[in-house]
Tab-separated table of C-alpha atoms and ligand atoms in Angstrom:
chain	number	residue	atom	x	y	z
L	7	MET	CA	-9.230	-30.468	-20.855
L	8	GLU	CA	-5.352	-30.217	-19.997
L	9	LYS	CA	-4.805	-28.579	-23.783
L	10	LYS	CA	-7.834	-26.109	-23.143
L	11	PHE	CA	-6.296	-25.681	-20.260
L	12	ALA	CA	-2.350	-24.588	-22.161
L	13	GLU	CA	-4.588	-23.196	-24.422
L	14	LEU	CA	-5.437	-20.276	-21.663
L	15	ARG	CA	-2.669	-20.135	-20.786
L	16	ARG	CA	-1.382	-18.941	-23.855
L	17	ARG	CA	-4.099	-16.492	-23.658
L	18	PHE	CA	-3.369	-15.324	-20.435
L	19	GLU	CA	0.583	-15.061	-20.924
L	20	GLU	CA	-0.078	-12.324	-23.755
L	21	VAL	CA	-2.038	-10.477	-21.172
L	22	ALA	CA	0.461	-9.827	-19.289
L	23	ALA	CA	3.375	-9.867	-20.686
L	24	LEU	CA	1.915	-6.601	-22.117
L	25	GLY	CA	1.175	-5.589	-18.788
L	26	SER	CA	4.520	-6.100	-18.063
L	27	ALA	CA	5.686	-3.526	-20.826
L	28	GLY	CA	2.790	-1.314	-19.144
L	29	GLY	CA	4.961	-1.533	-15.994
L	30	LEU	CA	7.992	-0.254	-17.059
L	31	LEU	CA	6.458	2.454	-19.552
L	32	GLY	CA	4.382	3.284	-16.161
L	33	TRP	CA	7.510	3.375	-13.974
L	34	ASP	CA	10.231	5.634	-16.939
L	35	GLN	CA	6.732	7.635	-16.880
L	36	ARG	CA	7.090	8.065	-12.445
L	37	THR	CA	11.294	8.506	-12.887
L	38	TYR	CA	13.463	9.748	-15.818
L	39	MET	CA	10.449	10.795	-18.361
L	40	PRO	CA	11.736	14.739	-20.178
L	41	PRO	CA	8.416	16.557	-19.330
L	42	LYS	CA	7.327	17.110	-22.818
L	43	GLY	CA	6.927	13.304	-23.796
L	44	ALA	CA	3.707	12.830	-21.213
L	45	GLU	CA	1.695	13.725	-24.471
L	46	ALA	CA	2.361	10.706	-25.799
L	47	ARG	CA	3.696	8.133	-23.354
L	48	GLY	CA	0.134	9.096	-21.995
L	49	LYS	CA	-1.060	8.174	-25.758
L	50	ALA	CA	0.854	4.558	-24.986
L	51	LEU	CA	-0.486	3.817	-22.417
L	52	ALA	CA	-4.400	4.017	-23.564
L	53	ALA	CA	-3.349	2.749	-26.182
L	54	LEU	CA	-2.070	-0.232	-25.055
L	55	GLU	CA	-4.755	-0.514	-22.025
L	56	GLU	CA	-6.709	-0.478	-24.263
L	57	VAL	CA	-5.328	-3.964	-26.656
L	58	LEU	CA	-4.583	-5.560	-22.907
L	59	HIS	CA	-9.143	-5.113	-21.530
L	60	ALA	CA	-9.647	-6.657	-25.372
L	61	LYS	CA	-7.229	-8.937	-25.049
L	62	PHE	CA	-8.269	-10.325	-21.491
L	63	THR	CA	-12.051	-9.975	-21.865
L	64	ALA	CA	-12.037	-12.295	-25.648
L	65	PRO	CA	-14.653	-15.074	-26.152
L	66	GLU	CA	-13.113	-17.216	-26.269
L	67	THR	CA	-10.683	-16.634	-22.428
L	68	GLY	CA	-14.381	-16.857	-21.191
L	69	ARG	CA	-15.932	-19.918	-22.850
L	70	LEU	CA	-12.530	-21.468	-21.444
L	71	ILE	CA	-12.720	-20.336	-17.874
L	72	ALA	CA	-15.950	-22.353	-18.007
L	73	GLU	CA	-15.475	-24.982	-19.575
L	74	ILE	CA	-12.600	-25.559	-17.266
L	75	TYR	CA	-13.031	-23.937	-13.832
L	76	ASP	CA	-14.590	-27.582	-12.380
L	77	TRP	CA	-12.233	-29.112	-13.843
L	78	ALA	CA	-10.098	-27.491	-11.951
L	79	GLN	CA	-11.288	-27.054	-9.075
L	80	ALA	CA	-11.836	-30.926	-9.199
L	81	LYS	CA	-7.294	-30.630	-8.739
L	82	GLY	CA	-8.255	-29.186	-5.464
L	83	HIS	CA	-8.889	-26.207	-3.454
L	84	ASP	CA	-4.702	-25.692	-3.405
L	85	SER	CA	-3.762	-26.333	-6.394
L	86	PHE	CA	-2.334	-24.580	-9.207
L	87	GLU	CA	-4.552	-25.430	-12.073
L	88	ALA	CA	-7.664	-25.021	-9.067
L	89	SER	CA	-6.506	-21.087	-8.081
L	90	TYR	CA	-5.292	-19.591	-10.867
L	91	LEU	CA	-8.754	-20.464	-11.765
L	92	ARG	CA	-10.105	-19.184	-9.285
L	93	ALA	CA	-7.891	-16.091	-9.671
L	94	LEU	CA	-8.217	-15.616	-13.159
L	95	LYS	CA	-12.528	-15.981	-13.653
L	96	ARG	CA	-12.351	-12.683	-10.596
L	97	ASP	CA	-10.357	-10.774	-12.232
L	98	TYR	CA	-11.882	-12.419	-15.653
L	99	ASP	CA	-15.664	-11.374	-15.146
L	100	LYS	CA	-14.715	-7.869	-12.793
L	101	GLU	CA	-13.043	-7.128	-15.900
L	102	VAL	CA	-15.850	-7.913	-18.245
L	103	LYS	CA	-18.653	-6.028	-16.788
L	104	LEU	CA	-17.692	-2.526	-17.091
L	105	PRO	CA	-19.289	-1.413	-20.212
L	106	ALA	CA	-16.786	-0.354	-22.321
L	107	GLU	CA	-18.356	2.702	-23.178
L	108	PHE	CA	-18.032	2.880	-19.347
L	109	VAL	CA	-14.221	2.249	-19.485
L	110	ALA	CA	-13.856	5.041	-21.757
L	111	GLU	CA	-15.734	7.721	-19.612
L	112	PHE	CA	-14.328	6.702	-16.336
L	113	SER	CA	-10.808	7.301	-17.903
L	114	LEU	CA	-11.648	10.353	-19.255
L	115	ALA	CA	-13.549	11.864	-16.343
L	116	CYS	CA	-10.237	10.774	-14.036
L	117	THR	CA	-7.546	12.239	-16.414
L	118	ALA	CA	-9.605	15.356	-16.265
L	119	ALA	CA	-10.400	14.811	-11.921
L	120	TYR	CA	-6.307	14.478	-11.840
L	121	GLU	CA	-5.356	18.004	-13.906
L	122	ALA	CA	-8.782	19.741	-11.231
L	123	TRP	CA	-7.397	18.312	-8.343
L	124	HIS	CA	-3.383	19.068	-9.466
L	125	LYS	CA	-4.606	22.328	-10.625
L	126	ALA	CA	-7.094	23.022	-6.836
L	127	ARG	CA	-5.246	21.323	-4.587
L	128	ALA	CA	-1.991	24.202	-5.277
L	129	ALA	CA	-4.422	26.985	-5.662
L	130	SER	CA	-5.684	25.174	-2.348
L	131	ASP	CA	-9.182	25.845	-4.270
L	132	PHE	CA	-11.464	23.044	-3.173
L	133	SER	CA	-14.537	24.441	-5.231
L	134	ALA	CA	-12.197	23.467	-8.035
L	135	PHE	CA	-12.079	20.281	-8.072
L	136	ALA	CA	-15.882	19.575	-6.520
L	137	PRO	CA	-17.683	19.491	-9.371
L	138	HIS	CA	-14.904	16.587	-10.453
L	139	LEU	CA	-16.003	14.718	-6.668
L	140	GLU	CA	-19.538	14.835	-7.433
L	141	LYS	CA	-19.276	12.906	-10.819
L	142	MET	CA	-16.241	10.218	-9.242
L	143	VAL	CA	-18.673	9.356	-7.118
L	144	ARG	CA	-21.802	9.311	-9.271
L	145	LEU	CA	-19.224	7.326	-12.161
L	146	ASN	CA	-18.315	5.237	-8.642
L	147	LEU	CA	-22.053	4.477	-7.648
L	148	ARG	CA	-22.869	2.686	-11.272
L	149	LYS	CA	-19.346	1.133	-11.031
L	150	ALA	CA	-20.485	-0.948	-8.238
L	151	GLN	CA	-23.522	-0.929	-9.663
L	152	TYR	CA	-22.320	-2.627	-12.795
L	153	LEU	CA	-19.679	-4.281	-10.162
L	154	ALA	CA	-22.536	-6.629	-8.001
L	155	PRO	CA	-25.801	-5.024	-8.050
L	156	ALA	CA	-26.482	-7.010	-5.433
L	157	LEU	CA	-24.206	-5.667	-2.194
L	158	GLN	CA	-23.816	-2.232	-0.584
L	159	PRO	CA	-22.025	0.455	-3.664
L	160	TYR	CA	-19.493	0.418	-0.911
L	161	ASP	CA	-18.792	-3.517	-1.154
L	162	ALA	CA	-18.009	-3.629	-4.009
L	163	LEU	CA	-15.386	-1.159	-5.008
L	164	LEU	CA	-13.523	-2.715	-1.494
L	165	ASP	CA	-13.076	-5.666	-3.195
L	166	LEU	CA	-11.016	-4.640	-6.639
L	167	TYR	CA	-8.626	-3.738	-3.582
L	168	GLU	CA	-9.053	-5.696	-0.585
L	169	PRO	CA	-11.127	-8.444	-2.255
L	170	GLY	CA	-14.088	-10.336	0.447
L	171	MET	CA	-13.355	-6.944	2.623
L	172	THR	CA	-16.266	-5.571	4.149
L	173	ARG	CA	-17.767	-3.012	5.384
L	174	ALA	CA	-19.740	-3.492	7.773
L	175	LYS	CA	-15.443	-5.545	9.006
L	176	LEU	CA	-14.946	-2.126	8.136
L	177	ASP	CA	-17.155	0.013	11.224
L	178	ALA	CA	-16.899	-3.463	13.183
L	179	LEU	CA	-12.479	-2.442	13.270
L	180	PHE	CA	-12.310	1.909	12.413
L	181	PRO	CA	-14.240	2.025	16.092
L	182	GLU	CA	-12.251	-0.325	17.834
L	183	LEU	CA	-8.948	0.997	16.190
L	184	LEU	CA	-9.938	4.488	17.576
L	185	ALA	CA	-10.410	3.948	20.708
L	186	GLY	CA	-7.111	1.837	21.280
L	187	LEU	CA	-5.448	4.095	19.671
L	188	LYS	CA	-6.493	7.518	21.984
L	189	PRO	CA	-5.353	6.722	25.487
L	190	VAL	CA	-2.040	6.727	23.018
L	191	ILE	CA	-1.964	10.124	21.586
L	192	ARG	CA	-3.299	12.041	25.022
L	193	GLY	CA	-0.629	9.973	26.633
L	194	ILE	CA	2.467	11.527	23.427
L	195	ALA	CA	0.496	14.440	23.599
L	196	ALA	CA	1.201	15.310	28.073
L	197	ASN	CA	4.972	14.201	27.230
L	198	LYS	CA	5.859	15.055	24.741
L	199	ASP	CA	9.313	16.674	24.698
L	200	LYS	CA	10.481	13.751	25.350
L	201	VAL	CA	11.542	12.165	22.119
L	202	SER	CA	13.504	13.924	19.601
L	203	ASP	CA	14.575	14.178	16.232
L	204	ALA	CA	16.784	16.398	16.023
L	205	PRO	CA	19.397	12.965	14.551
L	206	PHE	CA	17.657	14.237	11.639
L	207	ARG	CA	17.748	16.390	11.656
L	208	GLY	CA	20.784	19.036	9.285
L	209	ASP	CA	22.080	18.880	6.402
L	210	PHE	CA	22.579	15.557	4.730
L	211	ASP	CA	23.793	15.221	1.126
L	212	GLU	CA	21.336	13.633	-1.298
L	213	ALA	CA	24.172	11.201	-3.667
L	214	ALA	CA	24.601	9.642	0.826
L	215	GLN	CA	20.954	9.349	1.170
L	216	LEU	CA	20.623	7.347	-2.226
L	217	ARG	CA	23.359	5.350	-1.396
L	218	LEU	CA	22.188	4.366	2.301
L	219	ALA	CA	19.268	3.332	1.220
L	220	ASP	CA	20.871	1.452	-1.675
L	221	GLU	CA	22.304	0.007	1.611
L	222	LEU	CA	19.593	-0.518	3.862
L	223	VAL	CA	17.418	-2.561	1.120
L	224	LYS	CA	19.725	-4.619	0.047
L	225	ALA	CA	20.341	-6.110	3.878
L	226	LEU	CA	16.716	-6.291	3.908
L	227	GLY	CA	17.343	-8.378	1.152
L	228	PHE	CA	16.372	-6.617	-2.427
L	229	ASP	CA	17.389	-7.767	-5.060
L	230	PHE	CA	19.794	-6.042	-7.105
L	231	GLU	CA	20.248	-7.810	-10.081
L	232	ARG	CA	16.422	-8.422	-9.764
L	233	GLY	CA	15.320	-4.653	-9.196
L	234	ARG	CA	17.321	-1.466	-9.185
L	235	GLN	CA	15.773	2.076	-6.735
L	236	ASP	CA	15.396	5.064	-8.355
L	237	LYS	CA	14.357	8.387	-7.228
L	238	SER	CA	10.715	9.836	-7.909
L	239	ALA	CA	8.156	11.982	-6.718
L	240	HIS	CA	5.997	9.974	-4.530
L	241	PRO	CA	7.626	6.665	-3.844
L	242	PHE	CA	6.202	3.622	-5.272
L	243	THR	CA	7.422	0.233	-6.120
L	244	GLY	CA	6.666	-0.860	-9.936
L	245	GLY	CA	8.793	-3.307	-12.735
L	246	SER	CA	7.923	-5.524	-15.660
L	247	SER	CA	8.233	-8.863	-13.761
L	248	ARG	CA	9.564	-10.985	-10.542
L	249	ASN	CA	12.647	-10.758	-11.662
L	250	ASP	CA	12.818	-7.289	-12.714
L	251	VAL	CA	11.040	-4.955	-9.308
L	252	ARG	CA	11.544	-1.587	-9.021
L	253	ILE	CA	11.203	0.831	-6.220
L	254	THR	CA	11.767	4.530	-6.048
L	255	THR	CA	12.533	7.289	-2.832
L	256	ARG	CA	13.016	10.814	-2.279
L	257	THR	CA	15.190	12.856	-0.782
L	258	LEU	CA	14.469	15.283	1.416
L	259	LYS	CA	18.285	17.098	2.424
L	260	ASP	CA	17.597	18.826	5.790
L	261	TRP	CA	14.919	15.636	6.671
L	262	LEU	CA	17.463	12.153	6.469
L	263	PRO	CA	13.554	10.316	7.342
L	264	SER	CA	11.902	10.613	4.234
L	265	CYS	CA	14.526	9.114	2.002
L	266	VAL	CA	15.271	6.785	4.699
L	267	TYR	CA	11.517	5.132	5.660
L	268	ALA	CA	10.087	5.079	2.154
L	269	SER	CA	13.209	2.559	0.605
L	270	LEU	CA	12.309	0.301	3.617
L	271	HIS	CA	9.283	1.052	2.814
L	272	GLU	CA	9.874	-0.212	-0.462
L	273	CYS	CA	10.920	-2.402	-0.068
L	274	GLY	CA	8.473	-4.530	1.969
L	275	HIS	CA	6.707	-3.789	-1.371
L	276	ALA	CA	9.836	-4.896	-3.510
L	277	LEU	CA	10.482	-8.426	-1.748
L	278	TYR	CA	6.592	-9.439	-1.870
L	279	GLU	CA	7.059	-9.552	-5.636
L	280	LEU	CA	10.590	-10.671	-5.731
L	281	GLY	CA	9.336	-14.077	-3.454
L	282	SER	CA	6.060	-14.508	-6.128
L	283	PRO	CA	7.084	-17.920	-7.297
L	284	GLU	CA	9.387	-18.356	-10.498
L	285	GLU	CA	6.051	-20.722	-12.035
L	286	PHE	CA	3.868	-18.484	-10.961
L	287	GLU	CA	5.107	-15.790	-13.674
L	288	PHE	CA	2.854	-14.720	-16.066
L	289	THR	CA	0.019	-15.828	-14.400
L	290	PRO	CA	-2.756	-14.346	-12.436
L	291	VAL	CA	-1.281	-16.403	-9.255
L	292	ALA	CA	1.597	-13.860	-9.755
L	293	GLY	CA	1.631	-11.173	-6.559
L	294	GLY	CA	0.360	-10.272	-4.334
L	295	ALA	CA	-2.817	-11.248	-3.102
L	296	GLY	CA	-4.389	-7.701	-2.453
L	297	LEU	CA	-3.916	-3.724	-1.693
L	298	GLY	CA	-3.843	-4.611	2.488
L	299	LEU	CA	-1.563	-7.852	2.584
L	300	HIS	CA	0.977	-6.213	0.584
L	301	GLU	CA	0.833	-2.747	2.502
L	302	SER	CA	1.331	-5.117	5.410
L	303	GLN	CA	4.851	-6.461	3.908
L	304	SER	CA	6.026	-3.042	3.483
L	305	ARG	CA	4.646	-1.825	6.703
L	306	PHE	CA	6.407	-3.854	8.558
L	307	TRP	CA	9.559	-4.149	7.106
L	308	GLU	CA	8.986	0.822	7.177
L	309	ASN	CA	8.178	0.461	11.011
L	310	VAL	CA	7.797	-2.447	12.556
L	311	ILE	CA	11.282	-3.583	11.998
L	312	GLY	CA	13.462	-0.035	10.784
L	313	ARG	CA	12.068	1.617	13.585
L	314	SER	CA	13.325	-0.657	16.074
L	315	ARG	CA	15.808	-0.679	19.135
L	316	PRO	CA	17.683	-3.584	17.668
L	317	PHE	CA	17.500	-2.081	14.028
L	318	ALA	CA	19.370	1.195	15.712
L	319	ARG	CA	21.856	-0.413	16.723
L	320	TRP	CA	22.780	-2.414	13.541
L	321	ALA	CA	21.788	0.886	11.623
L	322	LEU	CA	23.626	3.774	13.336
L	323	PRO	CA	27.260	2.205	11.781
L	324	LEU	CA	25.597	2.798	8.736
L	325	TYR	CA	24.259	5.925	9.510
L	326	ARG	CA	28.085	7.102	10.871
L	327	LYS	CA	29.456	5.494	7.393
L	328	HIS	CA	27.241	7.250	4.927
L	329	PHE	CA	26.971	10.908	6.616
L	330	PRO	CA	30.794	10.678	8.824
L	331	GLY	CA	30.794	13.549	11.667
L	332	LYS	CA	26.708	13.740	12.000
L	333	PHE	CA	25.940	11.140	14.090
L	334	ASP	CA	29.465	10.972	16.059
L	335	GLY	CA	27.038	12.414	19.300
L	336	VAL	CA	24.416	10.189	18.081
L	337	SER	CA	24.113	6.846	20.537
L	338	GLU	CA	21.967	3.771	19.223
L	339	GLU	CA	19.087	5.115	22.078
L	340	ASP	CA	19.326	8.848	20.250
L	341	LEU	CA	18.366	6.707	16.429
L	342	TYR	CA	16.083	5.151	18.002
L	343	ARG	CA	13.385	7.758	19.640
L	344	ALA	CA	14.046	10.140	16.615
L	345	ALA	CA	12.220	6.919	14.038
L	346	ASN	CA	9.528	7.164	16.341
L	347	HIS	CA	8.750	10.586	17.006
L	348	SER	CA	5.148	11.286	16.869
L	349	GLU	CA	2.996	14.438	16.881
L	350	SER	CA	-0.570	14.921	15.597
L	351	SER	CA	-0.356	16.518	12.151
L	352	LEU	CA	-2.601	17.587	8.894
L	353	ILE	CA	-0.771	15.201	6.020
L	354	ARG	CA	-1.678	11.827	5.897
L	355	VAL	CA	2.021	10.677	4.129
L	356	GLU	CA	3.951	11.931	6.369
L	357	ALA	CA	2.077	11.037	9.474
L	358	ASP	CA	3.700	8.355	12.124
L	359	GLU	CA	3.053	5.154	13.076
L	360	VAL	CA	0.139	5.993	15.812
L	361	THR	CA	-1.168	8.554	14.141
L	362	TYR	CA	-1.713	7.373	10.764
L	363	ASN	CA	-4.784	4.907	11.160
L	364	LEU	CA	-6.280	8.165	12.363
L	365	HIS	CA	-6.363	9.476	8.839
L	366	ILE	CA	-7.339	6.809	7.558
L	367	ALA	CA	-10.374	6.093	9.495
L	368	LEU	CA	-11.389	9.810	8.873
L	369	ARG	CA	-11.266	9.788	4.889
L	370	TYR	CA	-13.683	6.482	5.451
L	371	GLU	CA	-15.870	7.899	6.696
L	372	LEU	CA	-16.542	10.897	4.550
L	373	GLU	CA	-15.874	8.264	0.968
L	374	THR	CA	-18.873	6.338	3.313
L	375	LEU	CA	-20.577	9.462	3.321
L	376	LEU	CA	-20.673	10.567	-0.246
L	377	LEU	CA	-21.960	7.369	-1.635
L	378	ASP	CA	-24.315	7.258	0.665
L	379	GLY	CA	-25.515	10.487	-0.227
L	380	LYS	CA	-25.067	11.070	3.315
L	381	LEU	CA	-22.805	14.076	2.981
L	382	LYS	CA	-22.538	16.374	0.193
L	383	VAL	CA	-19.639	16.917	-1.728
L	384	LYS	CA	-19.749	21.096	-0.858
L	385	ASP	CA	-19.289	19.979	2.989
L	386	ALA	CA	-17.274	17.946	2.723
L	387	PRO	CA	-14.163	20.103	3.564
L	388	GLU	CA	-16.115	21.071	6.535
L	389	LEU	CA	-16.376	17.885	7.596
L	390	TRP	CA	-12.573	16.867	6.762
L	391	ASN	CA	-11.526	19.876	9.011
L	392	ALA	CA	-14.365	18.948	12.266
L	393	LYS	CA	-12.781	15.474	12.014
L	394	MET	CA	-9.200	15.911	12.426
L	395	LYS	CA	-10.212	18.461	15.083
L	396	GLU	CA	-11.703	15.644	16.512
L	397	TYR	CA	-9.289	12.789	15.852
L	398	LEU	CA	-5.935	14.846	15.630
L	399	GLY	CA	-6.835	17.773	17.911
L	400	VAL	CA	-4.918	19.794	14.048
L	401	THR	CA	-7.082	22.049	11.404
L	402	PRO	CA	-6.437	22.359	8.349
L	403	ALA	CA	-5.450	26.278	7.589
L	404	ASN	CA	-6.683	26.187	4.065
L	405	ASP	CA	-8.178	22.634	1.372
L	406	ALA	CA	-4.456	21.991	-0.118
L	407	GLU	CA	-3.376	20.558	3.466
L	408	GLY	CA	-6.741	19.297	4.006
L	409	VAL	CA	-9.793	17.532	1.879
L	410	LEU	CA	-6.952	18.729	-0.785
L	411	GLN	CA	-4.263	16.375	-0.147
L	412	ASP	CA	-4.521	12.858	-1.324
L	413	VAL	CA	-4.815	11.994	-5.593
L	414	HIS	CA	-6.305	8.879	-4.567
L	415	TRP	CA	-10.768	10.364	-5.932
L	416	SER	CA	-9.090	12.421	-8.268
L	417	GLN	CA	-7.919	8.987	-9.554
L	418	GLY	CA	-11.395	7.673	-9.525
L	419	MET	CA	-10.410	5.380	-6.590
L	420	ILE	CA	-13.358	4.485	-3.016
L	421	GLY	CA	-13.159	2.169	-1.465
L	422	TYR	CA	-8.960	2.036	-1.277
L	423	PHE	CA	-8.043	3.980	2.092
L	424	PRO	CA	-8.982	0.818	4.318
L	425	THR	CA	-6.364	-0.897	2.458
L	426	TYR	CA	-3.332	0.918	4.185
L	427	THR	CA	-4.817	0.314	7.889
L	428	LEU	CA	-5.754	-3.163	6.539
L	429	GLY	CA	-1.969	-3.683	6.130
L	430	ASN	CA	-1.039	-2.250	9.399
L	431	LEU	CA	-2.980	-4.500	11.462
L	432	VAL	CA	-1.671	-7.024	9.646
L	433	SER	CA	1.939	-6.470	10.331
L	434	ALA	CA	1.962	-6.020	13.412
L	435	GLN	CA	-0.279	-9.840	14.315
L	436	LEU	CA	3.066	-10.952	11.461
L	437	TYR	CA	5.550	-10.292	14.242
L	438	GLY	CA	4.202	-11.544	16.564
L	439	ALA	CA	3.195	-14.335	14.207
L	440	MET	CA	6.820	-14.652	13.694
L	441	LYS	CA	8.267	-14.193	17.210
L	442	ALA	CA	5.893	-17.463	18.377
L	443	ASP	CA	8.148	-19.434	15.708
L	444	LEU	CA	11.319	-17.601	15.327
L	445	GLY	CA	12.189	-17.025	18.983
L	446	ASP	CA	13.359	-13.387	19.720
L	447	THR	CA	14.057	-11.534	16.013
L	448	ASP	CA	15.872	-8.541	17.742
L	449	ALA	CA	18.741	-10.045	18.251
L	450	LEU	CA	18.995	-11.342	15.084
L	451	VAL	CA	17.599	-7.251	13.859
L	452	ALA	CA	20.735	-6.370	15.998
L	453	LYS	CA	23.625	-8.298	14.014
L	454	GLY	CA	21.741	-6.805	10.584
L	455	GLU	CA	20.300	-10.736	9.820
L	456	PHE	CA	17.212	-10.267	8.028
L	457	ALA	CA	17.420	-13.361	6.342
L	458	PRO	CA	15.039	-16.078	8.499
L	459	ILE	CA	12.517	-12.556	8.965
L	460	LEU	CA	12.326	-12.810	4.798
L	461	GLY	CA	12.110	-16.151	4.694
L	462	TRP	CA	9.290	-16.737	7.347
L	463	LEU	CA	7.069	-14.093	5.611
L	464	GLY	CA	8.266	-15.919	2.358
L	465	LYS	CA	6.907	-18.889	3.434
L	466	LYS	CA	3.668	-17.741	5.352
L	467	ILE	CA	3.020	-15.258	2.398
L	468	HIS	CA	5.643	-14.105	-1.160
L	469	VAL	CA	4.439	-17.357	-1.747
L	470	HIS	CA	1.432	-18.003	-1.855
L	471	GLY	CA	1.232	-14.945	-4.315
L	472	ARG	CA	-2.456	-14.872	-5.483
L	473	LYS	CA	-3.494	-17.961	-4.960
L	474	TYR	CA	-6.393	-17.193	-1.924
L	475	LEU	CA	-8.407	-14.145	-0.664
L	476	PRO	CA	-6.945	-11.915	1.349
L	477	GLU	CA	-8.214	-13.114	5.147
L	478	GLU	CA	-8.566	-16.685	3.601
L	479	LEU	CA	-4.293	-16.115	2.918
L	480	LEU	CA	-3.736	-15.245	6.435
L	481	GLN	CA	-6.552	-17.522	8.547
L	482	LYS	CA	-3.531	-20.417	6.235
L	483	ALA	CA	-0.781	-18.130	7.784
L	484	ILE	CA	-0.891	-17.340	11.117
L	485	GLY	CA	-4.248	-18.422	12.040
L	486	GLU	CA	-6.646	-15.929	12.652
L	487	LYS	CA	-8.977	-13.284	10.972
L	488	ILE	CA	-7.704	-8.934	10.869
L	489	GLN	CA	-7.569	-8.681	14.418
L	490	VAL	CA	-7.318	-4.760	15.893
L	491	ARG	CA	-5.781	-5.511	19.183
L	492	PRO	CA	-2.484	-7.202	18.096
L	493	PHE	CA	-2.057	-3.834	16.769
L	494	VAL	CA	-2.469	-1.748	19.284
L	495	GLU	CA	-1.180	-3.736	22.069
L	496	TYR	CA	2.105	-3.445	19.819
L	497	ILE	CA	2.249	0.843	19.426
L	498	GLY	CA	0.187	1.136	23.112
L	499	ALA	CA	3.724	-0.853	24.393
L	500	LYS	CA	6.160	0.665	22.424
L	501	TYR	CA	4.778	4.388	22.543
L	502	SER	CA	3.747	4.439	26.153
L	503	GLU	CA	7.732	3.159	27.171
L	504	LEU	CA	9.385	5.313	24.367
L	505	TYR	CA	7.551	8.616	26.168
L	506	GLY	CA	7.229	7.537	29.757
L	507	PHE	CA	3.366	7.407	29.845
L	508	ARG	CA	1.242	4.515	31.963
L	509	LEU	CA	-1.565	3.233	29.559
F	16	MG	MG1	2.680	1.240	0.644
């Protein structure tokens, strides 16, 4: 059995190594690749993907999994062998269930849909994207049927991004969240002039923004010997291994938070990857347990820490150093308030931490209705706009700033959006548990002592890689299921104080 496990590991290591090469090609594609390199890069990545898929789904791998699965589980649920086999089997089963022709058809449809979406968004013309979205819905229904015919289609898809999560759980969670946020949003709207973001507006040298971003993530614990930070249009975390984690940020000359908070966000993702144990490298248990948990790490550093009062205290001298003169008349309190200016707006990626989840609730409703056949694609813009009005009190002037704003559906991703909200909820739960263990973290943050905080996350979450399903890991780490209340309480307390209203 040991020998068979070694053989399985050798096989998987090859797959992971190819994936690692792909990670780097993908990173380069989104950062430094000259525009005309796109076609060749697309071919290279597709060819790599094909080899990777073939290697991963080789019958020999399936045979080995079947032969040693029970042997590995007998070593104990928490053992490396048992976790390795569970994670591998989960991935393998998904991959082999999708026929090669379907994978090719799906991939081609995504390429076409992405192109169409790009043009449709530029022209704000939903009708040009609608046939592609219809196709995406159909293909996702087929995909769900291949993956798990016994499950509701949405559950089968959700499982790709957040293993173990179900629509029944989300259906309970979103209404509670919306109900909890409503009075906060109302309170903010009634007091909207009380918090100003003026300190963040002006003219900020872009090279200085990037130097500040480097200094911030380094202080949080990002190791530049094991990663780098660059610029891209859409910030992301990628790279090729736990010792080569790459994050990107963006800069807007007249709006500093764009760079700072993209950087803190991606750093949170990176710290999770950097914290994956050395011995997990190139195994199925390397990395993060699910997209929701991953997002909990990025949101924790971006919002819970990065938009806190003690963080403003610590960061103000850095702002002054990188932008001489610009922050002279700005107090710690001004900076804290500027970082937490909240306003209902149209675009998800620009939304603040109060309103963000309403954008997600809307997308969740629409995509479940689309899959159920209860919403026709052609009617999606109208429902989108009505829901925006209902949840956020704003109405898109056109489809580009409405139903066409996100890339996800054009890339075939239905069931992905809820992971953002799950991440926000978990970030607040982790914060509560962390304070119970470490005491007052504010004093640490105010001094820029982030190591105990990162250490806590490392010990509770990062060190387990993908050994457990997200919910199991959360239970193990803090003894809780995913809950709405801690997040609602965190938001309520913070914003009622900031905007001066009573809940
Ligand atoms: Mg993220």
